[in-house]
Amino acid sequence: MSAVSIHDRRRRAGWTIALLTLVAAAPLAGTTQRAEAQSSAGPVARAPRWAVAIAQAEVAARRGDRRTATRLASEIVAEYGRTTGHSSADHVMAGRAYVLLSSGDAAAARAALAAFDAASSDVSNLEATRRTGNLFLDKYNAPDARLSYESVLKRAPQDAEALLGLAQVEEFEGKPTALATARRALAANPRLTGALAFVARLQLEAEQWDSATTSARAALATDSTAVSAWSVIGAVAWLRGDSAAYRAARNAATALQPQPSDFYAELAEASVRQRRYAEAIRLAEQAVAYDSLSVRALGVLGTNQLRTGHMADGQATLDRAFRLDPFNVWHKNTLDLLDKLKTFRTIRQGRFEVVAPTEEADLLALYIVPLLERAFDSLTVRYGFTPPTPVRLEFYRYHADFSVRSVGLTGLGALGVSFGSLLAMDTPSARERGNFNWGSTAWHELTHAFTLGASAHRVPRWMSEGMSVLEERRAQRGWGADVSVQYLAALSAGLLRPMSALTEGFVRPRFPDEIGFSYYQASLFCEMVEATKGAQALPAMLAAYRDGLDTPGVFQKVLGLSAAQVDAQFEAYQRAKFAVPLASISAERRVAGAASVTASGNDTTGKRTGTAGGPAGAPALVPRGAFIEAMRAAMEAMEAQQRDSTRVRLERAQALFPDYAGDDSPALVLAELARARGDTATALTQLAIVTRRNETAWEANVLEAALRERTRDTLGAMAALQRVVWISPYDNALHERLATLAAAHGDLALAVRERRAVVANQPGDVLTARYELARALAAAGDIAAARRELLQVLEQAPSFEKAQALLLELRGKSVDVLDTMRDRS
């Protein structure tokens, strides 16, 4: 099929989804008439016969017998369409039959929704409304699914199946409340198989292997035919390397579904959640081999082909999946993004492949490739592992595009993501200036390629993230997460999770900022391991995970401690490290309002930004203590324009928390007060507190550069401006300042880089920018490159006198160079 027809089909998916949303208010032609006929003629006694047929069809579908399921369902809907006087139960059974026929058939999905809607005219038929919610959720319409389940719960607050549906909606939306809602369903019906299997899968995602297995076996105790429960047991065994338990689960699933596509698709998805992408591809291929029409299996396969850099294969697979299910928003979004990606430019240098919007590609590659080459060399030595090359780094100008590339949906609260040797991240222009540091983000993502690879993708997410943040801090002073008032308040209040349960801090945050805190906490743990066990301890832990040990086993082997002992040791380490500020920071707990968590993206590894809330009713932290009181008093004095009093109170606050460098730190205000009274030395001392610890401090670095230039501290000014570049590289005036300072200091390579940056930034006067680049190249001794730049200038402006003069000068120099070479030979 042509690319045009595929694109058109994807474009139509948008209104297809909208039509599905609206069809309840506008049933298919004939449905209204059938409902009216029912009211006048009374129900026809066909329910027992259809009940048997639809049950047989659904059993056949679960066994993978698509032909039998389709035949039986088609017979039901054919009779439904040519008869009248249907009961509410008849409408439900017809809707169930249409659902079985809806794979790749949008009309069948709409007909199913219309049938359930007709059944809902009987307000006592809660099943119809529940099934409406199920259909909406199956077609990725979470808002209307939620409305359906909530409608049931208004009439029957303890309806277990509606509570389960609501939990599934919350999982779809990335909310951390899904597990709690599923437990409410089990409280209403402890034997609800679907809820038990759902809880098992959530526990599997959180790496709670034993709990997941227990929940799955409880589901099997209520329904021994639950393939989803056997899939969880098989996934746990697969991830643990327990071949005997895996074979037992696979055999049981195969007995229930002779072509066990669903079993292998579940294993593939579990592998994705554990960042084992190559294994996910192999498992998804097996699922597709069993059922070539499985949208689920094709989706897992195509998505992970793309994540491992197999772009053509991934697109072809997702096109197949989308043809079968035009409602799938993940597949539609991803395929649309791939169309956009074809317009990007690819720059290949050394061990890296940078893919970026054409307008920014040269600028970003100018900085990022040398940085990542340095990172690659450093990390190779540290971890004794070399990832496959080239490493592909994709930059996205729009955060929504990056989010789709990562998880298929918009709303991912992350800056970058790593799938191994394929990295993706926002461009600096995708975020407000000062929002993130693109250099440290890239270093963070590349680190994942090493920690994942060295552990055969078995390292748990929390540790891989902790090592990446730690490596950021090693890369450059001030990079990486730093301690904050809110973090210390959480530590003081005892709200931080123990290390043995830290994965849940990433997948099910309980309060605002817990995900961000988990990143920082994990990095402190890695810092503690190195401090107590030496530099080889972290690589040894990766090797232990690679060899199949779980986290308690890794702790015991490498650290010689049980999980409980590690938790106690880390708690003591943190309290000792932050003893000074902890003495002046406490916390008051308050109940938060509504949940506020973005799509979780739990199948990715990357660097997160912003905040994520917890569920409604979760604890919200309000910092208290002497530090907070001193800051409040300082602000009051500032509002009263009492500068001396402001300074004294800020200095008191700073003495209580000396290392604090956040955007609301005492240092920033003290620097401004010192500058206002002409005390440049104190201003620089205070600015340095911020710029050496806060990787996104744009204004502080720009001010520091200006003050250091004024005091003729050229090296200090250059350092500040280079920090600025990693926050945002788009200000040509700053590049020009840095180029001038570098040339004056004799750092000719840096001067050339900055002049190249000005050209890449598409300045208004590009001819002058190229002329200045030629001058820098000539000063650095690259006469040939300088001449090439000048010739480009003169092609566009033959009368550019300065360019003419420099070109003549360089011709003379090139003759001198040739003479020197002849003399040496």
JSON list of C-alpha atoms in Angstrom, two decimals, residues 393-396 399 402-403 405-407 412-419 422-427 431 436-438 440-446 448 461 465 519 600-601 604-609:
[
{"chain": "A", "resi": 393, "resn": "LEU", "atom": "CA", "xyz": [20.60, 10.55, 19.73]},
{"chain": "A", "resi": 394, "resn": "GLU", "atom": "CA", "xyz": [17.31, 12.06, 18.58]},
{"chain": "A", "resi": 395, "resn": "PHE", "atom": "CA", "xyz": [16.46, 15.67, 19.47]},
{"chain": "A", "resi": 396, "resn": "TYR", "atom": "CA", "xyz": [12.86, 16.92, 19.49]},
{"chain": "A", "resi": 399, "resn": "HIS", "atom": "CA", "xyz": [8.14, 18.09, 23.98]},
{"chain": "A", "resi": 402, "resn": "PHE", "atom": "CA", "xyz": [9.63, 13.56, 22.39]},
{"chain": "A", "resi": 403, "resn": "SER", "atom": "CA", "xyz": [6.92, 12.16, 24.67]},
{"chain": "A", "resi": 405, "resn": "ARG", "atom": "CA", "xyz": [8.74, 8.86, 20.80]},
{"chain": "A", "resi": 406, "resn": "SER", "atom": "CA", "xyz": [9.19, 7.65, 24.37]},
{"chain": "A", "resi": 407, "resn": "VAL", "atom": "CA", "xyz": [5.79, 6.20, 25.32]},
{"chain": "A", "resi": 412, "resn": "LEU", "atom": "CA", "xyz": [5.59, 12.34, 29.75]},
{"chain": "A", "resi": 413, "resn": "GLY", "atom": "CA", "xyz": [7.28, 14.32, 32.52]},
{"chain": "A", "resi": 414, "resn": "ALA", "atom": "CA", "xyz": [10.83, 13.64, 31.41]},
{"chain": "A", "resi": 415, "resn": "LEU", "atom": "CA", "xyz": [13.67, 15.46, 29.69]},
{"chain": "A", "resi": 416, "resn": "GLY", "atom": "CA", "xyz": [15.30, 12.49, 28.01]},
{"chain": "A", "resi": 417, "resn": "VAL", "atom": "CA", "xyz": [15.02, 8.75, 27.62]},
{"chain": "A", "resi": 418, "resn": "SER", "atom": "CA", "xyz": [17.42, 5.90, 26.89]},
{"chain": "A", "resi": 419, "resn": "PHE", "atom": "CA", "xyz": [16.67, 2.56, 25.28]},
{"chain": "A", "resi": 422, "resn": "LEU", "atom": "CA", "xyz": [19.17, 4.87, 21.16]},
{"chain": "A", "resi": 423, "resn": "LEU", "atom": "CA", "xyz": [18.66, 8.06, 23.13]},
{"chain": "A", "resi": 424, "resn": "ALA", "atom": "CA", "xyz": [15.99, 10.73, 22.74]},
{"chain": "A", "resi": 425, "resn": "MET", "atom": "CA", "xyz": [15.57, 14.09, 24.42]},
{"chain": "A", "resi": 426, "resn": "ASP", "atom": "CA", "xyz": [14.16, 17.59, 24.13]},
{"chain": "A", "resi": 427, "resn": "THR", "atom": "CA", "xyz": [16.14, 20.23, 22.32]},
{"chain": "A", "resi": 431, "resn": "ARG", "atom": "CA", "xyz": [11.76, 24.14, 27.15]},
{"chain": "A", "resi": 436, "resn": "PHE", "atom": "CA", "xyz": [16.90, 22.18, 32.13]},
{"chain": "A", "resi": 437, "resn": "ASN", "atom": "CA", "xyz": [20.52, 21.53, 31.28]},
{"chain": "A", "resi": 438, "resn": "TRP", "atom": "CA", "xyz": [20.78, 19.74, 27.96]},
{"chain": "A", "resi": 440, "resn": "SER", "atom": "CA", "xyz": [23.83, 16.94, 31.76]},
{"chain": "A", "resi": 441, "resn": "THR", "atom": "CA", "xyz": [20.66, 15.37, 30.32]},
{"chain": "A", "resi": 442, "resn": "ALA", "atom": "CA", "xyz": [22.59, 13.89, 27.40]},
{"chain": "A", "resi": 443, "resn": "TRP", "atom": "CA", "xyz": [25.31, 12.60, 29.74]},
{"chain": "A", "resi": 444, "resn": "HIS", "atom": "CA", "xyz": [22.60, 11.07, 31.95]},
{"chain": "A", "resi": 445, "resn": "GLU", "atom": "CA", "xyz": [20.99, 9.24, 29.03]},
{"chain": "A", "resi": 446, "resn": "LEU", "atom": "CA", "xyz": [24.28, 7.93, 27.67]},
{"chain": "A", "resi": 448, "resn": "HIS", "atom": "CA", "xyz": [22.04, 4.35, 30.86]},
{"chain": "A", "resi": 461, "resn": "ARG", "atom": "CA", "xyz": [15.32, 1.24, 37.24]},
{"chain": "A", "resi": 465, "resn": "GLU", "atom": "CA", "xyz": [18.74, 6.26, 37.45]},
{"chain": "A", "resi": 519, "resn": "TYR", "atom": "CA", "xyz": [16.14, 10.08, 41.41]},
{"chain": "A", "resi": 600, "resn": "SER", "atom": "CA", "xyz": [4.30, 7.45, 33.79]},
{"chain": "A", "resi": 601, "resn": "GLY", "atom": "CA", "xyz": [6.33, 6.02, 30.93]},
{"chain": "A", "resi": 604, "resn": "THR", "atom": "CA", "xyz": [11.59, 3.91, 29.75]},
{"chain": "A", "resi": 605, "resn": "THR", "atom": "CA", "xyz": [14.77, 4.97, 31.44]},
{"chain": "A", "resi": 606, "resn": "GLY", "atom": "CA", "xyz": [15.49, 8.66, 31.46]},
{"chain": "A", "resi": 607, "resn": "LYS", "atom": "CA", "xyz": [15.88, 11.97, 33.20]},
{"chain": "A", "resi": 608, "resn": "ARG", "atom": "CA", "xyz": [12.73, 13.55, 34.60]},
{"chain": "A", "resi": 609, "resn": "THR", "atom": "CA", "xyz": [11.84, 17.16, 35.15]}
]
